[in-house]
Amino acid sequence: MSMDENKKVKLSLKNISQSFVVKNKVMDAVHNVSFDVYDNEFLVILGPGHCGKSVLLRMIAGLAKPVEGEIFLDGEELKGSDPRVGMVFQELALMPWLTVMGNVEFGLKIAGKAEKERRRIAQKYIDLVGLTGFEKSYPHELSGGMKQRVGIARAYTSYPEIMLMDEPFGQLDAQTRYAMQEEVERIWQQEKRTILFVTNNIEEACYLADRIILLSNRPAKIKQIYDIDLPRPRDTVHPDFLRIRKEISENTDLAL
């Protein structure tokens, strides 16, 4: 099965390559990667550690420039960072001297939004991620999952059309990770933004994705694309879920 050909293409990567010079040697990180992302799609990029997944995401975010290829958003070439693209990092870098409210509204403050307006927007996304009542709490008072919620709320305040998530749950314990997967799916269902989510966890990819792009070891190339046509919310012990998970695991050296 394949995605509906009538769906609107939101983002296009055309023959993207990236390399770096390390100890006087050229290291290829991404090689000739091309794919489309559809409007409101939840696309997961799955691959081994250090294969080039994050490099790919950083190029989409405009934090790095491809040595070859082009990236288009709504048919317009992306050159550098773009306000239509938001990003949630694994390392959140919350400002420890600011409260939850202060962290979430920080970008709005820098953008020159009036206090009343930025508080209204920040409160909307604090409520959306389930942190109502923690507006005055500081990062050191929050659990790992709560800090991730702050990061997600902060990213959404800029109203991005595409949200990039770079292994956002990689440092969480298993129970918190499952809870955050459910939360991200709920927020995506409610907000209906396009999401590109990077992970090296097969089960997480199968649970969240409309489609999975499986990458090879470095340099990252597209190994295969899977359509995940399962009803939501997904049952991780359903035979269809287990079948897809097994199929992907047999095509990669990633652990289940």
XYZ file of C-alpha atoms in Angstrom:
256
model
C 0.000 0.000 0.000
C 1.082 3.612 -0.516
C 0.021 7.025 0.669
C -2.929 8.575 -1.160
C -1.530 10.195 -4.294
C -4.067 13.006 -3.894
C -2.572 14.105 -0.566
C -0.822 17.459 -0.603
C 2.964 17.308 -0.585
C 4.128 19.596 2.208
C 7.890 18.994 2.185
C 10.188 17.560 -0.487
C 13.804 16.466 -0.201
C 15.559 16.126 -3.541
C 18.873 14.237 -3.730
C 20.140 15.466 -0.359
C 23.744 14.676 0.591
C 25.888 15.860 3.480
C 29.510 15.259 4.434
C 31.999 16.550 6.982
C 35.757 16.763 7.253
C 36.966 14.770 10.263
C 40.715 14.524 10.943
C 41.490 15.638 7.383
C 39.221 12.972 5.910
C 35.842 13.476 4.267
C 33.089 11.576 6.102
C 29.815 11.072 4.241
C 26.831 11.420 6.585
C 23.856 11.426 4.189
C 23.912 10.232 0.574
C 21.386 11.083 -2.145
C 18.219 11.009 -0.014
C 14.913 11.948 -1.640
C 11.392 11.720 -0.232
C 8.146 13.679 0.118
C 6.237 14.439 3.302
C 2.477 14.954 3.121
C 0.432 17.645 4.825
C -0.582 16.586 8.372
C 1.379 13.345 8.052
C 3.192 11.733 10.990
C 6.392 10.556 9.311
C 9.009 8.657 11.296
C 12.649 8.473 10.216
C 14.055 5.246 11.670
C 17.673 4.169 11.648
C 20.679 3.040 13.705
C 22.522 5.408 16.019
C 24.880 7.864 14.303
C 23.592 6.903 10.841
C 22.773 10.484 9.815
C 19.136 10.812 11.001
C 19.788 13.919 13.070
C 21.960 15.427 10.336
C 19.016 15.044 7.956
C 16.662 16.735 10.410
C 19.080 19.600 11.031
C 19.238 20.287 7.297
C 15.431 20.468 7.145
C 15.520 22.839 10.131
C 18.032 25.045 8.330
C 20.725 24.450 10.951
C 23.008 22.874 8.335
C 23.227 23.250 4.564
C 23.318 20.177 2.313
C 26.413 19.836 0.146
C 24.128 18.565 -2.605
C 20.391 18.628 -3.215
C 17.465 20.868 -2.382
C 14.655 21.020 0.182
C 11.254 22.491 -0.677
C 8.413 23.560 1.618
C 5.106 24.131 -0.184
C 7.054 24.195 -3.453
C 9.414 26.932 -2.247
C 13.079 26.105 -1.689
C 14.162 26.304 1.927
C 17.351 28.266 2.442
C 18.286 28.436 6.104
C 15.909 28.413 9.039
C 12.216 29.128 8.446
C 9.516 30.109 10.994
C 7.209 27.511 9.458
C 9.511 24.774 10.775
C 9.782 24.068 14.510
C 12.079 21.623 16.288
C 12.136 19.650 19.531
C 15.601 18.384 20.462
C 16.590 15.449 22.644
C 18.640 17.944 24.663
C 15.974 20.491 25.538
C 18.213 23.236 26.946
C 15.452 24.659 29.124
C 16.526 27.821 30.889
C 16.828 26.829 34.558
C 16.180 30.356 35.845
C 12.819 30.558 34.080
C 9.561 28.941 35.119
C 7.509 26.694 32.843
C 5.597 29.762 31.700
C 8.831 31.688 31.178
C 10.362 28.926 29.087
C 7.262 28.378 26.961
C 6.717 32.082 26.242
C 10.416 32.874 25.715
C 10.330 32.756 21.905
C 7.215 34.904 21.853
C 8.930 37.454 24.088
C 11.961 37.574 21.785
C 9.568 38.024 18.856
C 8.167 41.134 20.547
C 4.715 39.822 21.444
C 2.869 41.850 24.059
C 2.793 40.226 27.498
C -0.944 39.546 27.510
C -0.854 37.918 24.078
C 2.205 35.763 24.735
C 0.744 34.587 28.053
C -2.456 33.609 26.277
C -0.582 31.623 23.624
C 1.793 30.027 26.133
C -1.084 29.034 28.403
C -2.886 27.391 25.485
C 0.057 25.065 24.835
C 0.852 24.493 28.502
C -2.733 23.260 28.822
C -2.412 21.221 25.616
C 0.613 19.272 26.874
C -0.975 18.602 30.262
C 1.064 20.958 32.445
C -1.807 23.085 33.763
C -0.928 24.022 37.322
C 2.837 23.865 36.791
C 3.206 27.307 35.200
C 5.289 28.608 38.131
C 7.467 25.502 38.482
C 11.157 25.538 37.545
C 12.885 22.896 35.404
C 14.671 21.312 38.382
C 11.253 20.622 39.908
C 10.027 18.683 36.871
C 10.392 15.052 35.813
C 12.020 14.127 32.510
C 8.660 13.667 30.821
C 7.403 17.012 32.096
C 10.514 18.754 30.756
C 9.833 17.230 27.356
C 6.283 18.567 27.533
C 7.704 22.040 28.171
C 9.918 21.666 25.101
C 6.977 20.579 22.959
C 4.798 23.433 24.213
C 7.593 25.933 23.560
C 8.044 24.663 19.989
C 4.304 24.885 19.261
C 4.024 28.535 20.352
C 5.566 29.650 17.060
C 2.715 27.907 15.196
C 5.024 25.809 12.999
C 3.496 24.086 10.007
C 6.053 21.286 10.357
C 7.345 19.965 13.672
C 10.707 18.185 13.729
C 11.361 15.891 16.702
C 14.896 14.559 17.123
C 14.718 11.459 19.358
C 12.822 13.489 21.984
C 12.185 10.492 24.269
C 15.577 8.804 23.983
C 16.643 9.640 27.533
C 13.364 8.766 29.250
C 12.625 5.582 31.167
C 10.393 3.039 29.407
C 7.188 3.879 31.266
C 7.563 7.634 30.721
C 8.490 7.031 27.099
C 5.251 5.115 26.456
C 3.262 7.872 28.139
C 4.949 10.558 26.028
C 4.313 8.617 22.825
C 0.602 8.648 23.684
C 0.797 12.359 24.463
C 2.521 13.274 21.206
C -0.032 11.278 19.234
C -2.866 13.015 21.105
C -1.386 16.465 20.447
C -0.830 15.614 16.781
C -4.428 14.413 16.431
C -5.654 17.647 18.022
C -3.346 20.135 16.298
C -2.991 18.365 12.945
C 0.482 19.618 12.080
C 2.962 17.724 9.940
C 5.476 15.862 12.118
C 8.868 14.381 11.261
C 9.982 12.231 14.165
C 13.455 10.657 14.398
C 14.028 7.494 16.428
C 16.124 4.326 16.571
C 13.307 2.416 18.312
C 11.273 0.146 16.015
C 8.274 -0.193 18.327
C 8.093 3.573 18.840
C 8.197 4.083 15.067
C 5.412 1.555 14.459
C 3.281 3.059 17.217
C 3.482 6.645 15.953
C 3.976 6.611 12.190
C 1.739 6.942 9.182
C 4.883 6.029 7.254
C 8.353 4.923 8.294
C 11.454 5.782 6.292
C 14.099 3.203 7.222
C 17.664 4.444 6.785
C 20.842 2.444 6.345
C 24.003 2.744 8.398
C 26.124 5.817 7.672
C 26.095 7.315 5.171
C 22.320 7.404 5.498
C 20.464 6.143 2.446
C 16.811 5.157 2.184
C 16.647 1.418 2.690
C 12.871 1.059 2.538
C 9.636 2.979 3.139
C 6.792 1.335 5.078
C 3.150 2.415 5.148
C 1.728 1.741 8.619
C -1.975 1.270 7.903
C -3.130 0.411 11.429
C -5.994 1.991 13.400
C -5.186 4.448 16.190
C -4.609 4.235 19.081
C -2.432 1.240 18.303
C -2.279 -2.015 20.195
C 1.378 -3.032 20.497
C 0.485 -6.696 21.018
C -1.984 -6.969 18.129
C -0.849 -9.552 15.522
C -0.789 -6.929 12.727
C 1.403 -4.613 14.816
C 3.762 -7.475 15.699
C 3.947 -8.543 12.055
C 5.016 -5.078 10.876
C 7.492 -4.729 13.733
C 9.031 -8.104 12.864
C 9.210 -7.258 9.163
C 11.143 -4.057 9.884
C 13.421 -5.706 12.422
C 14.416 -8.353 9.858
C 15.463 -5.565 7.480
C 17.782 -3.790 9.900
C 20.199 -4.428 12.753
C 18.127 -2.300 15.125
C 16.923 -4.019 18.296
C 13.234 -4.554 18.866
